[in-house]
Amino acid sequence: MKNLKYKILAFTLLFSVVLIAQQTPAPKQTTAISIEGATAHLGNGNVIKNSLIMFNNGKITFVGSAMMKIARQGNVIQAQGKHIYPGFIAPNSTLGLVEVDAVRASDDMDEVGAMNPHIRSLIAYNTESKVVESMRPNGVLLGQITPRGGRISGTSSVVHFDAWNWEDAAIKEDDGIHLNWPNAFSRGRWWLGEPTMLKENKDYKNEVEELTTYFLNNKAYQASNKSPKHLPFEALQGLIDGSKKLYIHVDAERGITDAINFAKANNIKHVVIVGGYEAHKVTSLLKENNIPVLLQRVHSRPKNDDDDYDLPFKLANELVNAGILVGLENSGDMERMNARNLPFLAGTCAAYGLDKEQALSLITYNTAKILGIEDKVGSLEVGKDATLFISEGDALDMRTNKLEKAYIQGRDISLESHQTDLYKRYSNKYKN
């Protein structure tokens, strides 16, 4: 009887997810649009105060001053006093892979086994996720959908957040493979009464050797006749020929150093550090090897007793000043839901040293460059996708981030979600 109750509860939760699905995706753009008078934040550091942005057939056709004597195309939107931004990008996210954490059938973010480079997150991406649709009202219009678990989690892909299915959503398929680097140090478990101070991980050397052996076996496979076909090793070939990036999830100074040396030893062409909590200690190494960093969880507490209290807030500024290409991501507890707060992480970085436009680049142009999609999105430039939005105020400030319009590839998308529906419902209750 007890098991039956659990089954009924699980079915009810799943049914509610299906019943209240994402809105119908917006139709393809058929009429040109001109947005005039707004302050345009281009994402690449430049700003046009009285701007004219025009786009047609899903592509930006003009970016310049509204003072220019040029014919406006199609429908003209007067946006004086407002702001235009390129769509924000959420990297290293499990959006669309999990709907309800308590319902196992809706959780598809990891796979059994330790070495899974061939696992593709894209085919598990749910375009009708209610969590995904809640990103758009804050300007988060794109994301890198990333698997979790194991030593090598699998392969990520980049999508936009308004589509019928994963094929329609994909902007860049299989952009990179995600490796969780072993921890050189660990902390005690306070709930078991163990000291919480850092202590050396005795298995660290063996765990690194396992990775080394795995990649040596891959090298031998690539030099063979590849029979029988080994799917995990087939997926790793992209790291060698440069078609995929290796995203190494690592925080500690020693781990970052060892991971970079590992990548160099295995002739991996493109490496990105994800997390990078102690990246400020190895800036010379990162710059020398042209390795970007996706900083994790700006809104977090310092990890070490001797860290500055505001280290997570100012870390982006330190890395940018050192010449490192930096983007922001927000994985961790409640990571899917908190991805909507991405612009406010950038706002915090602006409050702790970065210029406002530099901070904006952390979630637009910089991230697009790191993901290898800067030719399509990340900045407002002629020829790129018309993936952008109009905000009433500063989009990096939670008080003034109020979207009026948003477009993905020129399509006028809905900014409604189950959350805005609830807001209106209960607002009316108390008004009456």
Short mmCIF file of C-alpha atoms in Angstrom, two decimals:
data_model
loop_
_atom_site.label_atom_id
_atom_site.label_comp_id
_atom_site.label_asym_id
_atom_site.label_seq_id
_atom_site.Cartn_x
_atom_site.Cartn_y
_atom_site.Cartn_z
CA MET A 1 0.00 0.00 0.00
CA LYS A 2 2.84 2.36 0.87
CA ASN A 3 4.57 1.70 -2.48
CA LEU A 4 1.29 2.38 -4.27
CA LYS A 5 1.03 5.80 -2.62
CA TYR A 6 4.56 6.67 -3.77
CA LYS A 7 3.73 5.60 -7.32
CA ILE A 8 0.59 7.72 -7.35
CA LEU A 9 2.55 10.73 -6.06
CA ALA A 10 5.25 10.29 -8.69
CA PHE A 11 2.65 9.96 -11.47
CA THR A 12 0.83 13.07 -10.25
CA LEU A 13 4.02 15.14 -10.27
CA LEU A 14 4.97 13.96 -13.74
CA PHE A 15 1.45 14.59 -15.05
CA SER A 16 1.51 18.14 -13.69
CA VAL A 17 4.81 18.76 -15.49
CA VAL A 18 3.34 17.60 -18.80
CA LEU A 19 0.03 19.40 -18.29
CA ILE A 20 1.58 22.83 -17.72
CA ALA A 21 4.19 22.77 -20.46
CA GLN A 22 6.23 25.53 -22.02
CA GLN A 23 4.48 27.98 -24.33
CA THR A 24 4.32 27.24 -28.03
CA PRO A 25 7.61 28.38 -29.60
CA ALA A 26 7.42 31.69 -31.45
CA PRO A 27 7.01 31.56 -35.24
CA LYS A 28 9.84 32.43 -37.61
CA GLN A 29 10.44 36.14 -38.18
CA THR A 30 8.67 37.34 -41.32
CA THR A 31 8.75 41.13 -40.86
CA ALA A 32 11.83 43.26 -40.31
CA ILE A 33 12.12 45.04 -36.95
CA SER A 34 13.87 48.31 -36.06
CA ILE A 35 14.47 49.28 -32.43
CA GLU A 36 15.21 52.98 -32.09
CA GLY A 37 16.38 55.24 -29.29
CA ALA A 38 17.52 52.74 -26.65
CA THR A 39 20.96 52.49 -25.07
CA ALA A 40 22.53 49.48 -26.78
CA HIS A 41 25.01 47.46 -24.74
CA LEU A 42 26.74 45.51 -27.50
CA GLY A 43 28.29 42.89 -25.20
CA ASN A 44 31.81 43.41 -26.54
CA GLY A 45 32.49 46.41 -24.30
CA ASN A 46 30.96 49.05 -26.56
CA VAL A 47 27.82 51.12 -25.88
CA ILE A 48 25.66 53.17 -28.25
CA LYS A 49 23.51 55.56 -26.22
CA ASN A 50 20.95 56.58 -28.85
CA SER A 51 20.98 53.44 -30.95
CA LEU A 52 19.31 51.93 -33.94
CA ILE A 53 19.23 48.14 -34.12
CA MET A 54 17.59 46.45 -37.11
CA PHE A 55 17.13 42.77 -37.88
CA ASN A 56 15.39 40.65 -40.48
CA ASN A 57 15.09 36.92 -41.19
CA GLY A 58 16.59 36.21 -37.78
CA LYS A 59 19.83 38.14 -38.41
CA ILE A 60 21.01 41.57 -37.31
CA THR A 61 21.23 43.85 -40.35
CA PHE A 62 22.24 47.18 -38.80
CA VAL A 63 23.86 48.41 -35.57
CA GLY A 64 24.53 52.11 -35.21
CA SER A 65 23.33 55.51 -34.08
CA ALA A 66 19.69 56.54 -34.40
CA MET A 67 20.99 59.90 -35.68
CA MET A 68 22.06 58.27 -38.93
CA LYS A 69 19.85 59.05 -41.92
CA ILE A 70 18.96 55.52 -42.93
CA ALA A 71 15.60 54.00 -43.77
CA ARG A 72 14.07 52.06 -40.89
CA GLN A 73 13.08 48.51 -41.79
CA GLY A 74 9.68 46.96 -41.06
CA ASN A 75 8.04 47.56 -37.69
CA VAL A 76 9.66 50.35 -35.69
CA ILE A 77 9.84 50.05 -31.89
CA GLN A 78 10.46 53.32 -30.08
CA ALA A 79 12.59 52.43 -27.05
CA GLN A 80 13.82 55.76 -25.73
CA GLY A 81 15.00 55.47 -22.11
CA LYS A 82 15.30 51.69 -22.35
CA HIS A 83 18.27 49.34 -22.84
CA ILE A 84 19.08 46.63 -25.40
CA TYR A 85 21.31 43.64 -24.60
CA PRO A 86 22.45 40.48 -26.39
CA GLY A 87 20.86 37.36 -24.89
CA PHE A 88 22.65 36.12 -21.77
CA ILE A 89 24.31 32.69 -21.94
CA ALA A 90 24.27 30.15 -19.09
CA PRO A 91 27.24 27.75 -19.46
CA ASN A 92 27.74 24.46 -17.59
CA SER A 93 24.03 24.05 -16.82
CA THR A 94 21.75 21.05 -16.37
CA LEU A 95 18.70 23.01 -17.55
CA GLY A 96 16.29 20.73 -19.35
CA LEU A 97 17.90 17.57 -17.99
CA VAL A 98 16.01 17.51 -14.68
CA GLU A 99 12.49 18.72 -14.00
CA VAL A 100 11.61 17.48 -10.51
CA ASP A 101 14.56 16.30 -8.42
CA ALA A 102 12.35 14.05 -6.31
CA VAL A 103 10.99 12.24 -9.39
CA ARG A 104 13.68 9.92 -10.73
CA ALA A 105 11.94 9.55 -14.09
CA SER A 106 12.41 13.27 -14.77
CA ASP A 107 16.12 13.24 -13.84
CA ASP A 108 18.46 12.52 -16.74
CA MET A 109 21.57 14.55 -15.94
CA ASP A 110 24.05 11.73 -15.31
CA GLU A 111 24.88 8.22 -16.45
CA VAL A 112 26.22 5.15 -14.70
CA GLY A 113 29.95 4.52 -14.98
CA ALA A 114 33.03 6.68 -14.55
CA MET A 115 34.24 7.31 -18.11
CA ASN A 116 31.42 8.50 -20.37
CA PRO A 117 32.81 10.88 -23.01
CA HIS A 118 30.34 9.51 -25.56
CA ILE A 119 27.21 10.40 -23.55
CA ARG A 120 25.38 13.27 -25.30
CA SER A 121 23.36 15.60 -23.11
CA LEU A 122 21.60 17.13 -26.11
CA ILE A 123 19.34 14.17 -26.86
CA ALA A 124 18.06 14.23 -23.27
CA TYR A 125 17.30 17.97 -23.33
CA ASN A 126 13.63 18.73 -22.62
CA THR A 127 12.53 21.83 -24.53
CA GLU A 128 9.22 21.88 -22.63
CA SER A 129 10.83 22.24 -19.22
CA LYS A 130 9.06 24.74 -16.97
CA VAL A 131 12.42 25.52 -15.38
CA VAL A 132 13.88 26.48 -18.76
CA GLU A 133 11.05 28.85 -19.58
CA SER A 134 11.60 30.68 -16.28
CA MET A 135 15.06 31.79 -17.48
CA ARG A 136 13.79 34.03 -20.26
CA PRO A 137 12.15 36.83 -18.21
CA ASN A 138 15.62 37.68 -16.83
CA GLY A 139 17.28 37.70 -20.26
CA VAL A 140 18.93 34.27 -20.07
CA LEU A 141 18.12 33.04 -23.58
CA LEU A 142 20.82 30.43 -24.25
CA GLY A 143 22.64 27.72 -22.34
CA GLN A 144 25.29 25.04 -22.52
CA ILE A 145 23.51 21.85 -21.48
CA THR A 146 26.01 19.81 -19.52
CA PRO A 147 25.87 16.30 -18.00
CA ARG A 148 27.05 15.48 -14.49
CA GLY A 149 28.59 12.52 -12.68
CA GLY A 150 31.55 10.20 -13.09
CA ARG A 151 35.13 11.15 -13.88
CA ILE A 152 34.26 12.05 -17.48
CA SER A 153 30.61 13.13 -17.44
CA GLY A 154 29.95 13.31 -21.16
CA THR A 155 29.46 15.81 -23.94
CA SER A 156 27.65 19.15 -23.71
CA SER A 157 25.80 21.13 -26.40
CA VAL A 158 24.65 24.74 -26.68
CA VAL A 159 20.94 25.50 -27.18
CA HIS A 160 18.56 28.44 -27.22
CA PHE A 161 15.54 28.46 -24.93
CA ASP A 162 12.61 28.54 -27.36
CA ALA A 163 12.18 25.44 -29.49
CA TRP A 164 9.92 22.52 -30.32
CA ASN A 165 12.59 19.87 -29.78
CA TRP A 166 16.31 19.47 -29.21
CA GLU A 167 17.07 19.50 -32.93
CA ASP A 168 15.44 22.92 -33.26
CA ALA A 169 17.10 24.18 -30.08
CA ALA A 170 20.70 23.25 -30.95
CA ILE A 171 23.11 26.07 -31.75
CA LYS A 172 26.26 23.99 -31.42
CA GLU A 173 26.13 20.23 -31.01
CA ASP A 174 28.72 18.37 -28.94
CA ASP A 175 30.87 21.42 -28.24
CA GLY A 176 32.99 19.78 -25.57
CA ILE A 177 33.67 16.95 -23.12
CA HIS A 178 33.52 17.50 -19.35
CA LEU A 179 36.16 16.07 -17.04
CA ASN A 180 35.89 16.21 -13.24
CA TRP A 181 39.49 16.49 -12.09
CA PRO A 182 40.33 14.51 -8.89
CA ASN A 183 40.51 16.50 -5.67
CA ALA A 184 44.05 16.74 -4.29
CA PHE A 185 42.63 17.64 -0.89
CA SER A 186 39.43 16.86 0.97
CA ARG A 187 37.63 18.10 4.05
CA GLY A 188 36.28 16.10 6.94
CA ARG A 189 32.56 15.45 7.24
CA TRP A 190 31.29 17.57 10.08
CA TRP A 191 28.08 15.53 10.42
CA LEU A 192 30.23 12.51 11.29
CA GLY A 193 32.29 14.49 13.78
CA GLU A 194 35.38 14.60 11.54
CA PRO A 195 37.64 17.71 11.53
CA THR A 196 36.66 20.00 8.63
CA MET A 197 40.22 21.18 7.92
CA LEU A 198 41.85 20.35 4.59
CA LYS A 199 43.69 17.06 4.38
CA GLU A 200 45.53 15.39 1.54
CA ASN A 201 43.61 12.94 -0.61
CA LYS A 202 45.69 9.76 -0.45
CA ASP A 203 44.05 8.43 -3.62
CA TYR A 204 44.81 11.53 -5.68
CA LYS A 205 47.89 10.11 -7.39
CA ASN A 206 46.11 6.87 -8.30
CA GLU A 207 43.08 8.76 -9.65
CA VAL A 208 45.30 10.88 -11.89
CA GLU A 209 47.13 7.76 -13.07
CA GLU A 210 43.79 6.17 -13.98
CA LEU A 211 43.04 9.16 -16.19
CA THR A 212 46.50 9.02 -17.72
CA THR A 213 46.10 5.33 -18.51
CA TYR A 214 42.67 5.92 -20.02
CA PHE A 215 44.02 8.55 -22.39
CA LEU A 216 47.03 6.38 -23.28
CA ASN A 217 44.61 3.60 -24.20
CA ASN A 218 42.69 6.10 -26.30
CA LYS A 219 45.91 7.08 -28.09
CA ALA A 220 46.60 3.43 -28.87
CA TYR A 221 43.06 2.99 -30.16
CA GLN A 222 43.30 6.04 -32.43
CA ALA A 223 46.50 4.61 -33.95
CA SER A 224 44.86 1.19 -34.56
CA ASN A 225 42.40 0.03 -37.19
CA LYS A 226 39.59 0.87 -34.72
CA SER A 227 37.99 -2.52 -34.84
CA PRO A 228 35.85 -3.21 -32.97
CA LYS A 229 34.61 0.37 -32.63
CA HIS A 230 34.97 1.85 -29.14
CA LEU A 231 32.38 4.62 -28.72
CA PRO A 232 34.01 6.41 -25.75
CA PHE A 233 37.34 6.60 -27.55
CA GLU A 234 35.61 7.70 -30.75
CA ALA A 235 34.17 10.65 -28.79
CA LEU A 236 37.63 11.60 -27.45
CA GLN A 237 38.98 12.04 -30.98
CA GLY A 238 37.38 15.49 -31.06
CA LEU A 239 39.75 16.62 -28.32
CA ILE A 240 42.76 15.69 -30.41
CA ASP A 241 41.62 17.18 -33.73
CA GLY A 242 40.33 20.34 -32.03
CA SER A 243 36.64 19.96 -32.91
CA LYS A 244 35.77 19.68 -29.21
CA LYS A 245 36.98 21.47 -26.09
CA LEU A 246 37.94 19.80 -22.85
CA TYR A 247 36.12 21.44 -19.94
CA ILE A 248 38.05 20.54 -16.80
CA HIS A 249 36.08 21.05 -13.60
CA VAL A 250 38.66 21.92 -10.97
CA ASP A 251 39.08 24.51 -8.22
CA ALA A 252 42.37 24.05 -6.35
CA GLU A 253 45.71 25.53 -7.41
CA ARG A 254 47.42 22.15 -7.53
CA GLY A 255 44.55 20.59 -9.45
CA ILE A 256 44.50 23.39 -12.05
CA THR A 257 48.26 23.06 -12.56
CA ASP A 258 48.13 19.27 -12.87
CA ALA A 259 45.12 19.43 -15.19
CA ILE A 260 46.85 21.85 -17.57
CA ASN A 261 49.99 19.70 -17.66
CA PHE A 262 47.81 16.64 -18.29
CA ALA A 263 46.09 18.35 -21.23
CA LYS A 264 49.42 19.40 -22.73
CA ALA A 265 50.86 15.90 -22.34
CA ASN A 266 47.87 14.49 -24.24
CA ASN A 267 47.99 17.09 -27.05
CA ILE A 268 44.51 18.41 -26.24
CA LYS A 269 44.14 21.57 -28.30
CA HIS A 270 41.41 23.52 -26.45
CA VAL A 271 41.01 23.53 -22.66
CA VAL A 272 38.63 25.48 -20.41
CA ILE A 273 38.84 25.56 -16.61
CA VAL A 274 35.40 25.34 -14.98
CA GLY A 275 35.12 26.46 -11.37
CA GLY A 276 38.61 27.87 -10.97
CA TYR A 277 38.25 29.02 -7.38
CA GLU A 278 42.04 29.33 -6.99
CA ALA A 279 42.71 30.38 -10.58
CA HIS A 280 44.07 33.72 -9.34
CA LYS A 281 47.07 31.81 -7.96
CA VAL A 282 48.07 30.46 -11.40
CA THR A 283 47.26 33.36 -13.73
CA SER A 284 50.69 33.17 -15.43
CA LEU A 285 50.16 29.51 -16.30
CA LEU A 286 46.64 30.16 -17.59
CA LYS A 287 47.72 33.11 -19.72
CA GLU A 288 50.79 31.32 -21.06
CA ASN A 289 48.60 28.47 -22.31
CA ASN A 290 45.72 30.71 -23.42
CA ILE A 291 43.22 28.92 -21.17
CA PRO A 292 39.93 30.65 -20.28
CA VAL A 293 38.03 30.22 -17.02
CA LEU A 294 34.31 29.78 -16.33
CA LEU A 295 34.01 31.02 -12.76
CA GLN A 296 31.57 29.17 -10.55
CA ARG A 297 29.11 30.60 -8.05
CA VAL A 298 30.11 34.23 -7.53
CA HIS A 299 27.48 34.41 -4.78
CA SER A 300 29.19 32.00 -2.41
CA ARG A 301 31.24 32.08 0.76
CA PRO A 302 35.05 31.79 0.81
CA LYS A 303 36.17 28.16 0.89
CA ASN A 304 39.38 28.52 2.87
CA ASP A 305 39.92 30.02 6.32
CA ASP A 306 42.62 32.42 5.08
CA ASP A 307 40.73 33.65 1.99
CA ASP A 308 39.54 37.24 1.76
CA TYR A 309 35.90 37.48 2.75
CA ASP A 310 35.04 38.93 -0.65
CA LEU A 311 37.24 36.69 -2.81
CA PRO A 312 34.33 35.11 -4.77
CA PHE A 313 33.02 38.61 -5.58
CA LYS A 314 36.30 40.10 -6.81
CA LEU A 315 37.87 37.01 -8.40
CA ALA A 316 36.56 37.86 -11.88
CA ASN A 317 38.18 41.29 -11.68
CA GLU A 318 41.54 39.80 -10.66
CA LEU A 319 41.51 37.33 -13.55
CA VAL A 320 40.38 39.89 -16.14
CA ASN A 321 43.13 42.27 -15.02
CA ALA A 322 45.61 39.42 -15.46
CA GLY A 323 44.54 39.03 -19.09
CA ILE A 324 42.46 35.87 -18.68
CA LEU A 325 39.28 35.32 -20.71
CA VAL A 326 36.56 34.88 -18.07
CA GLY A 327 32.91 33.81 -18.14
CA LEU A 328 30.41 33.13 -15.37
CA GLU A 329 28.40 30.04 -14.55
CA ASN A 330 26.12 29.22 -11.63
CA SER A 331 26.23 25.48 -10.97
CA GLY A 332 25.87 24.05 -7.49
CA ASP A 333 22.91 23.74 -5.14
CA MET A 334 19.65 24.68 -6.90
CA GLU A 335 21.75 25.26 -10.03
CA ARG A 336 18.95 24.98 -12.57
CA MET A 337 16.64 27.42 -10.83
CA ASN A 338 19.46 29.82 -9.93
CA ALA A 339 20.66 30.09 -13.53
CA ARG A 340 18.09 32.88 -13.93
CA ASN A 341 20.22 34.97 -11.53
CA LEU A 342 23.18 34.97 -13.94
CA PRO A 343 22.89 38.72 -14.73
CA PHE A 344 23.02 39.56 -11.03
CA LEU A 345 26.25 37.60 -10.63
CA ALA A 346 27.72 39.87 -13.30
CA GLY A 347 26.30 42.84 -11.42
CA THR A 348 28.17 41.74 -8.31
CA CYS A 349 31.40 41.51 -10.32
CA ALA A 350 30.78 45.09 -11.48
CA ALA A 351 30.36 46.18 -7.86
CA TYR A 352 33.72 44.57 -7.01
CA GLY A 353 36.05 46.12 -9.54
CA LEU A 354 34.94 45.43 -13.09
CA ASP A 355 33.63 48.07 -15.44
CA LYS A 356 29.90 47.53 -16.09
CA GLU A 357 30.43 46.60 -19.74
CA GLN A 358 33.27 44.24 -18.81
CA ALA A 359 30.92 42.57 -16.36
CA LEU A 360 28.27 42.25 -19.07
CA SER A 361 30.82 40.54 -21.32
CA LEU A 362 31.22 37.81 -18.68
CA ILE A 363 27.75 36.49 -19.56
CA THR A 364 27.63 37.45 -23.25
CA TYR A 365 30.63 37.86 -25.54
CA ASN A 366 33.26 36.23 -23.31
CA THR A 367 31.11 33.17 -22.71
CA ALA A 368 30.27 32.95 -26.42
CA LYS A 369 34.02 32.95 -27.22
CA ILE A 370 34.69 30.28 -24.61
CA LEU A 371 31.92 28.08 -26.03
CA GLY A 372 32.98 28.74 -29.62
CA ILE A 373 29.72 30.39 -30.71
CA GLU A 374 30.87 34.03 -30.93
CA ASP A 375 30.21 34.03 -34.69
CA LYS A 376 26.49 33.62 -33.98
CA VAL A 377 25.67 35.17 -30.60
CA GLY A 378 27.17 37.02 -27.65
CA SER A 379 27.22 40.54 -29.07
CA LEU A 380 25.06 42.87 -31.14
CA GLU A 381 26.84 42.85 -34.51
CA VAL A 382 25.71 42.75 -38.10
CA GLY A 383 25.36 39.19 -39.40
CA LYS A 384 24.84 37.58 -36.00
CA ASP A 385 21.62 35.99 -34.77
CA ALA A 386 19.03 38.50 -33.58
CA THR A 387 19.01 36.99 -30.08
CA LEU A 388 18.51 40.02 -27.86
CA PHE A 389 16.12 41.75 -25.49
CA ILE A 390 14.85 45.17 -24.42
CA SER A 391 14.93 45.96 -20.70
CA GLU A 392 13.33 48.93 -18.95
CA GLY A 393 16.55 49.46 -16.99
CA ASP A 394 19.96 48.02 -16.13
CA ALA A 395 19.70 44.28 -16.75
CA LEU A 396 22.50 43.53 -14.26
CA ASP A 397 20.47 45.07 -11.42
CA MET A 398 17.65 42.94 -10.03
CA ARG A 399 15.63 46.09 -9.30
CA THR A 400 15.60 47.29 -12.90
CA ASN A 401 15.94 44.06 -14.91
CA LYS A 402 12.44 44.22 -16.40
CA LEU A 403 12.19 42.79 -19.87
CA GLU A 404 9.76 44.37 -22.29
CA LYS A 405 10.60 42.33 -25.38
CA ALA A 406 12.88 39.40 -26.16
CA TYR A 407 13.88 37.82 -29.45
CA ILE A 408 15.62 34.55 -30.28
CA GLN A 409 16.88 34.41 -33.86
CA GLY A 410 14.50 37.27 -34.61
CA ARG A 411 11.45 35.45 -33.25
CA ASP A 412 9.34 37.45 -30.79
CA ILE A 413 9.29 35.04 -27.84
CA SER A 414 6.92 34.90 -24.89
CA LEU A 415 8.15 36.17 -21.52
CA GLU A 416 5.32 34.46 -19.68
CA SER A 417 5.93 31.41 -17.47
CA HIS A 418 4.14 29.50 -14.75
CA GLN A 419 5.79 31.90 -12.31
CA THR A 420 4.46 35.04 -13.99
CA ASP A 421 1.03 33.37 -14.10
CA LEU A 422 1.18 32.78 -10.35
CA TYR A 423 2.40 36.33 -9.78
CA LYS A 424 -0.59 37.76 -11.65
CA ARG A 425 -2.98 35.38 -9.96
CA TYR A 426 -2.00 36.30 -6.41
CA SER A 427 -1.47 39.99 -7.23
CA ASN A 428 -5.10 40.16 -8.28
CA LYS A 429 -6.14 38.39 -5.09
CA TYR A 430 -4.65 41.04 -2.86
CA LYS A 431 -5.74 43.92 -5.10
CA ASN A 432 -9.31 42.81 -4.57
#
